[in-house]
Amino acid sequence: NAGVTQTPKFQVLKTGQSMTLQCAQDMNHEYMSWYRQDPGMGLRLIHYSVGAGITDQGEVPNGYNVSRSTTEDFPLRLLSAAPSQTSVYFCASSYSMVAGATDTQYFGPGTRLTVL
Amino acid sequence: QKEVEQDPGPLSVPEGAIVSLNCTYSNSAFQYFMWYRQYSRKGPELLMYTYSSGNKEDGRFTAQVDKSSKYISLFIRDSQPSDSATYLCAMSQPGSGNEKLTFGTGTRLTIIP
């Protein structure tokens, strides 16, 4: 049981380049999410999904796209990278996404992205 | 003003000491309170979860919520070098789920052997 895996671990991009951050979980979790973590800002939610085919925006969605074609995978796409997207990106999953309740989220190890 | 404030530290204490980590918040609707531990270059992991006010104990860790003061604390007894990490508080209100979690910025803790 690998939990939540993320690839790559590190990435350097030039402004304007695009890339996809991969996230996969093997716990059969319905809920998956992407956060970015910046110094002095805490974790901020980018996008989330409550199941295959269902996604929604979080607090800071601009410049990012997501899709969820399977329960296991939830890739995050940067369409045209900007220096402001330099950050550490975490994917997380949880068993359920019950309205009115929180559920334990399991985080991946993160992807450290630098945009020059 | 941020909804959740957390002293970033760094905080250094000798091994065996009692550690107190704190967060204050402004949204009186918050009812669910969590503490996450994040080791260097790793993802956060849930350490403690409490609902509303009161204390919750788990081994060397105690989470305390004081809703009247809008203040939550995490106490670590008999601190160990393995407790060296960044500790994040997080909270949410009824009617919202993980998509509405508000995180603190984290306090970096170092336990000195």
Short mmCIF file of C-alpha atoms in Angstrom, two decimals:
data_model
loop_
_atom_site.label_atom_id
_atom_site.label_comp_id
_atom_site.label_asym_id
_atom_site.label_seq_id
_atom_site.Cartn_x
_atom_site.Cartn_y
_atom_site.Cartn_z
CA ASN A 1 0.00 0.00 0.00
CA ALA A 2 1.90 3.05 -1.29
CA GLY A 3 -0.64 5.64 -0.06
CA VAL A 4 -0.46 8.92 -1.98
CA THR A 5 2.34 9.20 -4.50
CA GLN A 6 3.45 12.29 -6.42
CA THR A 7 5.77 12.74 -9.35
CA PRO A 8 8.08 14.42 -10.01
CA LYS A 9 9.72 15.30 -6.67
CA PHE A 10 11.45 18.35 -8.12
CA GLN A 11 10.90 20.38 -11.28
CA VAL A 12 12.34 23.56 -12.76
CA LEU A 13 10.37 25.30 -15.49
CA LYS A 14 10.82 28.42 -17.53
CA THR A 15 8.09 31.03 -17.65
CA GLY A 16 5.43 30.05 -20.14
CA GLN A 17 6.15 26.32 -20.12
CA SER A 18 3.42 23.86 -19.28
CA MET A 19 3.61 20.69 -17.25
CA THR A 20 1.54 18.14 -15.38
CA LEU A 21 2.08 17.16 -11.76
CA GLN A 22 1.00 13.59 -11.20
CA CYS A 23 -0.84 12.29 -8.15
CA ALA A 24 -2.07 8.77 -7.50
CA GLN A 25 -3.55 6.98 -4.50
CA ASP A 26 -4.18 3.28 -3.94
CA MET A 27 -6.57 3.57 -0.98
CA ASN A 28 -9.77 3.77 -3.06
CA HIS A 29 -10.44 7.26 -1.72
CA GLU A 30 -13.19 9.32 -3.31
CA TYR A 31 -11.88 12.72 -2.28
CA MET A 32 -8.65 14.11 -3.70
CA SER A 33 -7.21 17.59 -3.56
CA TRP A 34 -4.26 19.74 -4.52
CA TYR A 35 -2.65 22.30 -2.21
CA ARG A 36 0.22 24.66 -2.56
CA GLN A 37 2.41 25.57 0.40
CA ASP A 38 4.26 28.87 0.47
CA PRO A 39 6.27 30.45 3.30
CA GLY A 40 4.05 32.54 5.56
CA MET A 41 0.89 31.49 3.70
CA GLY A 42 0.07 28.03 4.98
CA LEU A 43 -1.54 25.37 2.83
CA ARG A 44 -3.97 26.74 0.27
CA LEU A 45 -6.41 24.60 -1.70
CA ILE A 46 -6.11 24.81 -5.49
CA HIS A 47 -8.65 22.27 -6.76
CA TYR A 48 -10.42 19.27 -5.38
CA SER A 49 -12.49 16.31 -6.56
CA VAL A 50 -15.20 14.33 -4.80
CA GLY A 51 -15.09 11.47 -7.27
CA ALA A 52 -14.26 10.46 -10.82
CA GLY A 53 -15.57 13.06 -13.25
CA ILE A 54 -16.27 15.68 -10.55
CA THR A 55 -13.92 18.56 -9.79
CA ASP A 56 -14.27 21.99 -8.24
CA GLN A 57 -12.17 25.04 -7.52
CA GLY A 58 -10.51 25.81 -4.25
CA GLU A 59 -9.10 29.05 -2.90
CA VAL A 60 -6.39 29.64 -5.53
CA PRO A 61 -7.40 27.93 -8.82
CA ASN A 62 -6.13 30.45 -11.38
CA GLY A 63 -3.46 29.09 -13.71
CA TYR A 64 -4.21 25.45 -12.89
CA ASN A 65 -6.41 22.80 -14.47
CA VAL A 66 -7.46 19.40 -13.16
CA SER A 67 -9.44 16.42 -14.34
CA ARG A 68 -10.40 13.15 -12.66
CA SER A 69 -10.96 10.31 -15.07
CA THR A 70 -10.27 7.52 -12.54
CA THR A 71 -10.61 7.16 -8.77
CA GLU A 72 -6.85 6.65 -8.42
CA ASP A 73 -5.40 9.58 -10.37
CA PHE A 74 -5.75 13.34 -10.04
CA PRO A 75 -3.23 15.25 -12.19
CA LEU A 76 -2.65 18.98 -11.86
CA ARG A 77 -1.80 20.90 -15.02
CA LEU A 78 0.01 24.20 -15.19
CA LEU A 79 -0.98 25.74 -18.50
CA SER A 80 1.60 28.54 -18.75
CA ALA A 81 3.94 28.60 -15.78
CA ALA A 82 4.64 31.88 -13.99
CA PRO A 83 7.21 32.70 -11.27
CA SER A 84 4.29 33.19 -8.85
CA GLN A 85 3.62 29.45 -9.17
CA THR A 86 6.96 28.61 -7.57
CA SER A 87 5.85 26.58 -4.58
CA VAL A 88 5.63 23.15 -3.01
CA TYR A 89 2.58 21.27 -4.23
CA PHE A 90 0.86 18.60 -2.17
CA CYS A 91 -1.79 16.16 -3.25
CA ALA A 92 -4.07 14.70 -0.60
CA SER A 93 -6.86 12.15 -0.46
CA SER A 94 -9.50 11.04 2.02
CA TYR A 95 -12.09 8.32 2.18
CA SER A 96 -15.14 10.48 1.96
CA MET A 97 -16.21 14.01 1.30
CA VAL A 98 -19.17 14.30 3.61
CA ALA A 99 -20.83 17.67 3.70
CA GLY A 100 -20.59 19.14 7.15
CA ALA A 101 -17.77 16.94 8.33
CA THR A 102 -14.08 16.68 7.80
CA ASP A 103 -12.29 13.46 7.11
CA THR A 104 -8.66 12.57 7.67
CA GLN A 105 -6.61 13.57 4.67
CA TYR A 106 -3.51 11.67 3.65
CA PHE A 107 -0.89 13.81 1.98
CA GLY A 108 1.68 12.89 -0.62
CA PRO A 109 5.38 13.80 -0.25
CA GLY A 110 5.09 16.92 -2.40
CA THR A 111 6.52 18.31 -5.62
CA ARG A 112 8.93 21.21 -5.37
CA LEU A 113 8.42 23.47 -8.38
CA THR A 114 10.57 26.41 -9.38
CA VAL A 115 9.54 28.68 -12.24
CA LEU A 116 12.29 30.88 -13.61
CA GLN B 1 -6.05 39.79 9.43
CA LYS B 2 -5.75 36.08 8.77
CA GLU B 3 -8.51 33.83 10.03
CA VAL B 4 -5.93 31.60 11.72
CA GLU B 5 -2.73 32.91 13.28
CA GLN B 6 0.17 30.72 14.26
CA ASP B 7 3.57 31.76 15.56
CA PRO B 8 6.06 30.52 12.95
CA GLY B 9 8.84 30.04 15.48
CA PRO B 10 11.36 28.57 15.22
CA LEU B 11 11.01 27.04 18.65
CA SER B 12 13.92 25.12 20.18
CA VAL B 13 13.58 23.20 23.43
CA PRO B 14 15.74 20.59 25.20
CA GLU B 15 14.79 16.94 25.08
CA GLY B 16 12.32 15.99 27.79
CA ALA B 17 10.74 19.45 28.03
CA ILE B 18 7.03 20.14 27.71
CA VAL B 19 6.23 21.92 24.46
CA SER B 20 3.26 24.20 23.94
CA LEU B 21 2.17 25.10 20.41
CA ASN B 22 -0.69 27.50 19.83
CA CYS B 23 -3.08 28.94 17.27
CA THR B 24 -5.58 31.73 17.54
CA TYR B 25 -8.52 32.21 15.21
CA SER B 26 -11.12 34.82 14.48
CA ASN B 27 -14.03 32.81 13.03
CA SER B 28 -16.27 31.80 15.92
CA ALA B 29 -18.02 29.27 13.64
CA PHE B 30 -15.02 26.93 13.64
CA GLN B 31 -15.91 23.69 15.41
CA TYR B 32 -13.43 21.14 14.08
CA PHE B 33 -9.78 21.53 15.04
CA MET B 34 -6.81 19.56 13.83
CA TRP B 35 -3.07 19.42 14.33
CA TYR B 36 -0.83 18.15 11.55
CA ARG B 37 2.84 17.27 11.86
CA GLN B 38 5.10 17.85 8.88
CA TYR B 39 8.63 16.52 8.79
CA SER B 40 11.16 18.28 6.61
CA ARG B 41 10.52 17.65 2.90
CA LYS B 42 7.48 15.47 3.66
CA GLY B 43 3.74 15.93 3.45
CA PRO B 44 1.67 16.80 6.54
CA GLU B 45 0.19 13.95 8.57
CA LEU B 46 -2.77 14.22 10.91
CA LEU B 47 -1.74 14.12 14.56
CA MET B 48 -4.82 15.14 16.54
CA TYR B 49 -8.46 15.89 15.77
CA THR B 50 -10.91 17.49 18.19
CA TYR B 51 -14.46 18.73 17.98
CA SER B 52 -15.65 21.86 19.77
CA SER B 53 -14.14 22.61 23.18
CA GLY B 54 -12.19 20.54 25.66
CA ASN B 55 -9.11 18.37 25.78
CA LYS B 56 -8.07 15.28 23.93
CA GLU B 57 -5.09 13.18 24.88
CA ASP B 58 -3.14 10.68 22.80
CA GLY B 59 0.02 9.36 24.38
CA ARG B 60 2.42 12.26 24.89
CA PHE B 61 0.20 14.65 22.94
CA THR B 62 -2.70 16.70 24.29
CA ALA B 63 -4.89 18.96 22.17
CA GLN B 64 -6.81 21.69 23.93
CA VAL B 65 -9.54 23.95 22.56
CA ASP B 66 -10.76 27.11 24.28
CA LYS B 67 -13.58 28.43 22.13
CA SER B 68 -14.31 31.35 24.44
CA SER B 69 -10.82 32.68 23.78
CA LYS B 70 -10.63 31.35 20.19
CA TYR B 71 -7.40 29.63 21.09
CA ILE B 72 -6.17 26.09 20.52
CA SER B 73 -3.06 24.42 21.87
CA LEU B 74 -1.03 21.28 21.34
CA PHE B 75 1.08 20.08 24.25
CA ILE B 76 3.88 17.58 23.84
CA ARG B 77 5.14 15.93 27.03
CA ASP B 78 8.57 14.36 27.38
CA SER B 79 9.59 15.78 24.03
CA GLN B 80 11.89 13.67 21.85
CA PRO B 81 14.24 14.58 18.99
CA SER B 82 11.83 12.69 16.72
CA ASP B 83 9.22 15.38 17.53
CA SER B 84 11.31 17.91 15.58
CA ALA B 85 9.00 19.00 12.78
CA THR B 86 6.69 21.77 11.68
CA TYR B 87 3.27 21.67 13.34
CA LEU B 88 0.27 23.02 11.47
CA CYS B 89 -3.09 23.76 12.98
CA ALA B 90 -6.21 23.50 10.82
CA MET B 91 -9.87 24.15 11.45
CA SER B 92 -13.26 24.12 9.79
CA GLN B 93 -16.88 24.86 10.53
CA PRO B 94 -20.01 22.72 10.40
CA GLY B 95 -21.55 22.52 6.96
CA SER B 96 -18.19 22.42 5.23
CA GLY B 97 -15.76 19.62 4.64
CA ASN B 98 -12.13 19.28 3.73
CA GLU B 99 -12.55 21.85 0.98
CA LYS B 100 -13.04 24.57 3.59
CA LEU B 101 -10.17 23.71 5.91
CA THR B 102 -8.21 26.76 7.02
CA PHE B 103 -4.59 26.06 7.89
CA GLY B 104 -2.20 27.99 10.06
CA THR B 105 1.22 28.78 8.65
CA GLY B 106 2.97 26.27 10.91
CA THR B 107 5.42 26.41 13.82
CA ARG B 108 8.85 24.88 13.30
CA LEU B 109 9.92 22.92 16.39
CA THR B 110 13.39 21.57 17.15
CA ILE B 111 14.04 19.27 20.11
CA ILE B 112 17.67 19.48 21.18
CA PRO B 113 19.17 16.18 22.45
#
